[in-house]
Amino acid sequence: DVKILQIGENKFREGCKLKHLLKPLAGPHYHGQAAAEANELLLSILEQEEYDSVLANVKIIGLLNKNVGLVNVSPLPEEKLKDKIIEELKKVKTLEKVEFLDKPIKLIIKANKGQFDNRHSRYWLEKGRLQPDFSVPIEVEWLLTTNKSLSTFQVIDYQINE
């Protein structure tokens, strides 16, 4: 287990919304807007419904031309609230797809050569950076990027593990 200190965060204040953008901020009005709007909307729905969550966020993934919102809420809410969250998030114009996570997933990640070649870096990213912010267990398929300007990593896709 990797112990990550949570600086300036608690269940009442999620911290920087852009940390939920798991792809480059190439277009702030598209990528950044999706991360900010989706997370604000999720938190306001949970507050309105007086739902006591210990984790709530929308991770924004996908290729640069498509924003996919992966919804994480723990503990998992009942179907009625899940449906409301999905319905409201589908109205966010900068999100092309919304998936409420309730089963383990595999994240497909492109990483730069330095991260891809360093097993310790990949382990820390998976177990220390990503898994704590997901409400379901994750596994990662790592791909070496051909994009020389990608300075870190980008979650390009996902698969639900049945």
PDB file of C-alpha atoms in Angstrom:
ATOM      1  CA  ASP A   1       0.000   0.000   0.000  1.00  0.00           C
ATOM      2  CA  VAL A   2       1.143   3.487  -0.882  1.00  0.00           C
ATOM      3  CA  LYS A   3       0.234   6.174   1.663  1.00  0.00           C
ATOM      4  CA  ILE A   4      -0.499   9.463  -0.100  1.00  0.00           C
ATOM      5  CA  LEU A   5      -0.884  12.554   2.046  1.00  0.00           C
ATOM      6  CA  GLN A   6      -3.986  14.573   1.180  1.00  0.00           C
ATOM      7  CA  ILE A   7      -2.902  18.195   1.404  1.00  0.00           C
ATOM      8  CA  GLY A   8      -5.700  20.747   1.469  1.00  0.00           C
ATOM      9  CA  GLU A   9      -8.411  18.213   0.695  1.00  0.00           C
ATOM     10  CA  ASN A  10     -11.255  16.705   2.613  1.00  0.00           C
ATOM     11  CA  LYS A  11     -14.670  15.258   1.846  1.00  0.00           C
ATOM     12  CA  PHE A  12     -16.212  18.734   1.934  1.00  0.00           C
ATOM     13  CA  ARG A  13     -13.771  20.341  -0.516  1.00  0.00           C
ATOM     14  CA  GLU A  14     -12.499  18.288  -3.389  1.00  0.00           C
ATOM     15  CA  GLY A  15      -9.510  20.485  -4.208  1.00  0.00           C
ATOM     16  CA  CYS A  16      -8.476  21.491  -7.709  1.00  0.00           C
ATOM     17  CA  LYS A  17     -11.040  20.289 -10.235  1.00  0.00           C
ATOM     18  CA  LEU A  18      -8.391  20.080 -12.947  1.00  0.00           C
ATOM     19  CA  LYS A  19      -6.761  17.146 -11.161  1.00  0.00           C
ATOM     20  CA  HIS A  20      -9.715  15.156 -12.528  1.00  0.00           C
ATOM     21  CA  LEU A  21      -8.641  15.899 -16.111  1.00  0.00           C
ATOM     22  CA  LEU A  22      -6.631  12.805 -17.039  1.00  0.00           C
ATOM     23  CA  LYS A  23      -5.569  14.119 -20.434  1.00  0.00           C
ATOM     24  CA  PRO A  24      -3.721  17.220 -21.646  1.00  0.00           C
ATOM     25  CA  LEU A  25      -5.425  20.591 -21.202  1.00  0.00           C
ATOM     26  CA  ALA A  26      -5.091  21.306 -24.926  1.00  0.00           C
ATOM     27  CA  GLY A  27      -8.321  23.296 -25.117  1.00  0.00           C
ATOM     28  CA  PRO A  28      -9.222  24.987 -21.815  1.00  0.00           C
ATOM     29  CA  HIS A  29     -12.738  25.867 -23.015  1.00  0.00           C
ATOM     30  CA  TYR A  30     -13.317  22.218 -23.930  1.00  0.00           C
ATOM     31  CA  HIS A  31     -11.188  19.991 -21.674  1.00  0.00           C
ATOM     32  CA  GLY A  32     -11.025  22.320 -18.667  1.00  0.00           C
ATOM     33  CA  GLN A  33     -14.690  23.268 -18.964  1.00  0.00           C
ATOM     34  CA  ALA A  34     -15.701  19.587 -18.922  1.00  0.00           C
ATOM     35  CA  ALA A  35     -13.688  18.883 -15.758  1.00  0.00           C
ATOM     36  CA  ALA A  36     -14.922  21.974 -13.919  1.00  0.00           C
ATOM     37  CA  GLU A  37     -18.579  21.814 -14.929  1.00  0.00           C
ATOM     38  CA  ALA A  38     -19.009  18.048 -14.464  1.00  0.00           C
ATOM     39  CA  ASN A  39     -17.437  18.043 -10.999  1.00  0.00           C
ATOM     40  CA  GLU A  40     -19.367  21.110  -9.811  1.00  0.00           C
ATOM     41  CA  LEU A  41     -22.605  19.553 -11.068  1.00  0.00           C
ATOM     42  CA  LEU A  42     -21.937  16.206  -9.379  1.00  0.00           C
ATOM     43  CA  LEU A  43     -21.126  17.837  -6.039  1.00  0.00           C
ATOM     44  CA  SER A  44     -24.207  20.071  -6.210  1.00  0.00           C
ATOM     45  CA  ILE A  45     -26.497  17.090  -6.961  1.00  0.00           C
ATOM     46  CA  LEU A  46     -25.069  15.137  -4.025  1.00  0.00           C
ATOM     47  CA  GLU A  47     -25.467  18.160  -1.748  1.00  0.00           C
ATOM     48  CA  GLN A  48     -29.021  18.771  -2.962  1.00  0.00           C
ATOM     49  CA  GLU A  49     -29.907  15.110  -2.324  1.00  0.00           C
ATOM     50  CA  GLU A  50     -28.114  15.277   1.058  1.00  0.00           C
ATOM     51  CA  TYR A  51     -26.032  12.273   0.039  1.00  0.00           C
ATOM     52  CA  ASP A  52     -23.061  11.713   2.342  1.00  0.00           C
ATOM     53  CA  SER A  53     -20.209  10.551   0.109  1.00  0.00           C
ATOM     54  CA  VAL A  54     -16.587   9.979   1.038  1.00  0.00           C
ATOM     55  CA  LEU A  55     -15.509  10.226  -2.612  1.00  0.00           C
ATOM     56  CA  ALA A  56     -17.199  12.055  -5.477  1.00  0.00           C
ATOM     57  CA  ASN A  57     -15.634  13.130  -8.756  1.00  0.00           C
ATOM     58  CA  VAL A  58     -15.914  12.922 -12.522  1.00  0.00           C
ATOM     59  CA  LYS A  59     -12.667  11.903 -14.215  1.00  0.00           C
ATOM     60  CA  ILE A  60     -12.360  13.288 -17.740  1.00  0.00           C
ATOM     61  CA  ILE A  61     -10.590  10.914 -20.120  1.00  0.00           C
ATOM     62  CA  GLY A  62     -10.406  10.202 -23.838  1.00  0.00           C
ATOM     63  CA  LEU A  63      -8.652  11.330 -26.965  1.00  0.00           C
ATOM     64  CA  LEU A  64      -8.272  15.073 -27.387  1.00  0.00           C
ATOM     65  CA  ASN A  65     -11.397  15.335 -29.569  1.00  0.00           C
ATOM     66  CA  LYS A  66     -13.711  13.446 -27.185  1.00  0.00           C
ATOM     67  CA  ASN A  67     -14.393  13.968 -23.467  1.00  0.00           C
ATOM     68  CA  VAL A  68     -15.609  10.926 -21.546  1.00  0.00           C
ATOM     69  CA  GLY A  69     -16.761  11.439 -17.949  1.00  0.00           C
ATOM     70  CA  LEU A  70     -16.120   8.558 -15.535  1.00  0.00           C
ATOM     71  CA  VAL A  71     -18.309   9.151 -12.474  1.00  0.00           C
ATOM     72  CA  ASN A  72     -16.943   8.019  -9.107  1.00  0.00           C
ATOM     73  CA  VAL A  73     -19.147   8.101  -6.011  1.00  0.00           C
ATOM     74  CA  SER A  74     -18.488   6.142  -2.849  1.00  0.00           C
ATOM     75  CA  PRO A  75     -20.412   4.700  -1.206  1.00  0.00           C
ATOM     76  CA  LEU A  76     -22.341   3.725  -4.318  1.00  0.00           C
ATOM     77  CA  PRO A  77     -25.756   5.436  -4.400  1.00  0.00           C
ATOM     78  CA  GLU A  78     -29.057   3.761  -5.199  1.00  0.00           C
ATOM     79  CA  GLU A  79     -30.202   3.481  -8.835  1.00  0.00           C
ATOM     80  CA  LYS A  80     -32.543   6.480  -8.629  1.00  0.00           C
ATOM     81  CA  LEU A  81     -29.727   8.848  -7.636  1.00  0.00           C
ATOM     82  CA  LYS A  82     -27.298   7.241 -10.113  1.00  0.00           C
ATOM     83  CA  ASP A  83     -29.833   7.787 -12.904  1.00  0.00           C
ATOM     84  CA  LYS A  84     -30.322  11.429 -11.885  1.00  0.00           C
ATOM     85  CA  ILE A  85     -26.566  12.045 -11.884  1.00  0.00           C
ATOM     86  CA  ILE A  86     -26.150  10.456 -15.327  1.00  0.00           C
ATOM     87  CA  GLU A  87     -29.138  12.352 -16.731  1.00  0.00           C
ATOM     88  CA  GLU A  88     -27.806  15.705 -15.492  1.00  0.00           C
ATOM     89  CA  LEU A  89     -24.206  15.071 -16.586  1.00  0.00           C
ATOM     90  CA  LYS A  90     -25.377  14.145 -20.093  1.00  0.00           C
ATOM     91  CA  LYS A  91     -26.562  17.766 -20.392  1.00  0.00           C
ATOM     92  CA  VAL A  92     -22.977  19.038 -20.075  1.00  0.00           C
ATOM     93  CA  LYS A  93     -22.162  20.127 -23.635  1.00  0.00           C
ATOM     94  CA  THR A  94     -18.441  19.360 -23.371  1.00  0.00           C
ATOM     95  CA  LEU A  95     -19.046  15.708 -22.401  1.00  0.00           C
ATOM     96  CA  GLU A  96     -19.644  13.243 -25.233  1.00  0.00           C
ATOM     97  CA  LYS A  97     -20.149  10.214 -22.963  1.00  0.00           C
ATOM     98  CA  VAL A  98     -20.877   9.589 -19.274  1.00  0.00           C
ATOM     99  CA  GLU A  99     -20.193   6.305 -17.456  1.00  0.00           C
ATOM    100  CA  PHE A 100     -21.135   5.771 -13.798  1.00  0.00           C
ATOM    101  CA  LEU A 101     -18.515   3.413 -12.349  1.00  0.00           C
ATOM    102  CA  ASP A 102     -19.900   0.539 -10.310  1.00  0.00           C
ATOM    103  CA  LYS A 103     -17.649  -2.287 -11.560  1.00  0.00           C
ATOM    104  CA  PRO A 104     -13.856  -2.609 -11.771  1.00  0.00           C
ATOM    105  CA  ILE A 105     -12.317  -1.014 -14.856  1.00  0.00           C
ATOM    106  CA  LYS A 106      -9.212  -1.156 -16.980  1.00  0.00           C
ATOM    107  CA  LEU A 107      -7.747   2.222 -17.943  1.00  0.00           C
ATOM    108  CA  ILE A 108      -5.804   2.401 -21.197  1.00  0.00           C
ATOM    109  CA  ILE A 109      -3.048   4.958 -20.694  1.00  0.00           C
ATOM    110  CA  LYS A 110      -0.495   6.414 -23.077  1.00  0.00           C
ATOM    111  CA  ALA A 111       2.658   7.550 -21.292  1.00  0.00           C
ATOM    112  CA  ASN A 112       5.827   9.313 -22.347  1.00  0.00           C
ATOM    113  CA  LYS A 113       8.980   7.229 -22.681  1.00  0.00           C
ATOM    114  CA  GLY A 114      10.347   8.223 -19.264  1.00  0.00           C
ATOM    115  CA  GLN A 115       7.242   7.039 -17.429  1.00  0.00           C
ATOM    116  CA  PHE A 116       6.638   4.064 -19.686  1.00  0.00           C
ATOM    117  CA  ASP A 117      10.168   2.724 -19.163  1.00  0.00           C
ATOM    118  CA  ASN A 118      10.129   3.245 -15.374  1.00  0.00           C
ATOM    119  CA  ARG A 119       8.188   0.523 -13.549  1.00  0.00           C
ATOM    120  CA  HIS A 120       8.337   2.482 -10.270  1.00  0.00           C
ATOM    121  CA  SER A 121       6.757   5.555 -11.920  1.00  0.00           C
ATOM    122  CA  ARG A 122       3.986   3.448 -13.474  1.00  0.00           C
ATOM    123  CA  TYR A 123       3.314   1.750 -10.128  1.00  0.00           C
ATOM    124  CA  TRP A 124       3.126   5.098  -8.295  1.00  0.00           C
ATOM    125  CA  LEU A 125       0.812   6.594 -10.937  1.00  0.00           C
ATOM    126  CA  GLU A 126      -1.520   3.588 -10.789  1.00  0.00           C
ATOM    127  CA  LYS A 127      -1.563   2.922  -7.043  1.00  0.00           C
ATOM    128  CA  GLY A 128      -0.777   6.359  -5.602  1.00  0.00           C
ATOM    129  CA  ARG A 129      -2.174   8.899  -8.077  1.00  0.00           C
ATOM    130  CA  LEU A 130      -5.098   7.161  -9.810  1.00  0.00           C
ATOM    131  CA  GLN A 131      -6.562   4.397  -7.614  1.00  0.00           C
ATOM    132  CA  PRO A 132      -7.266   6.618  -4.554  1.00  0.00           C
ATOM    133  CA  ASP A 133      -9.524   8.852  -6.697  1.00  0.00           C
ATOM    134  CA  PHE A 134     -11.554   5.988  -8.179  1.00  0.00           C
ATOM    135  CA  SER A 135     -14.540   4.376  -6.476  1.00  0.00           C
ATOM    136  CA  VAL A 136     -13.846   0.979  -8.090  1.00  0.00           C
ATOM    137  CA  PRO A 137     -10.695  -1.125  -8.447  1.00  0.00           C
ATOM    138  CA  ILE A 138      -8.626  -0.201 -11.496  1.00  0.00           C
ATOM    139  CA  GLU A 139      -6.076  -2.002 -13.596  1.00  0.00           C
ATOM    140  CA  VAL A 140      -3.960  -0.237 -16.178  1.00  0.00           C
ATOM    141  CA  GLU A 141      -2.806  -1.121 -19.666  1.00  0.00           C
ATOM    142  CA  TRP A 142       0.223   1.037 -20.429  1.00  0.00           C
ATOM    143  CA  LEU A 143       1.016   2.122 -23.990  1.00  0.00           C
ATOM    144  CA  LEU A 144       4.051   4.073 -25.156  1.00  0.00           C
ATOM    145  CA  THR A 145       2.954   7.328 -26.761  1.00  0.00           C
ATOM    146  CA  THR A 146       4.215   8.425 -30.144  1.00  0.00           C
ATOM    147  CA  ASN A 147       3.302  12.024 -29.245  1.00  0.00           C
ATOM    148  CA  LYS A 148       6.628  13.704 -28.439  1.00  0.00           C
ATOM    149  CA  SER A 149       4.850  16.655 -26.785  1.00  0.00           C
ATOM    150  CA  LEU A 150       3.037  14.476 -24.200  1.00  0.00           C
ATOM    151  CA  SER A 151       5.048  15.316 -21.092  1.00  0.00           C
ATOM    152  CA  THR A 152       3.220  12.980 -18.697  1.00  0.00           C
ATOM    153  CA  PHE A 153       0.381  10.538 -19.380  1.00  0.00           C
ATOM    154  CA  GLN A 154      -3.078  10.515 -20.917  1.00  0.00           C
ATOM    155  CA  VAL A 155      -5.950   8.121 -20.166  1.00  0.00           C
ATOM    156  CA  ILE A 156      -7.260   7.513 -23.688  1.00  0.00           C
ATOM    157  CA  ASP A 157      -9.889   4.819 -23.068  1.00  0.00           C
ATOM    158  CA  TYR A 158     -11.342   2.337 -20.594  1.00  0.00           C
ATOM    159  CA  GLN A 159     -13.024  -1.058 -20.417  1.00  0.00           C
ATOM    160  CA  ILE A 160     -15.500  -2.236 -17.795  1.00  0.00           C
ATOM    161  CA  ASN A 161     -14.362  -5.527 -16.233  1.00  0.00           C
ATOM    162  CA  GLU A 162     -17.447  -7.701 -15.870  1.00  0.00           C
TER     163      GLU A 162
END
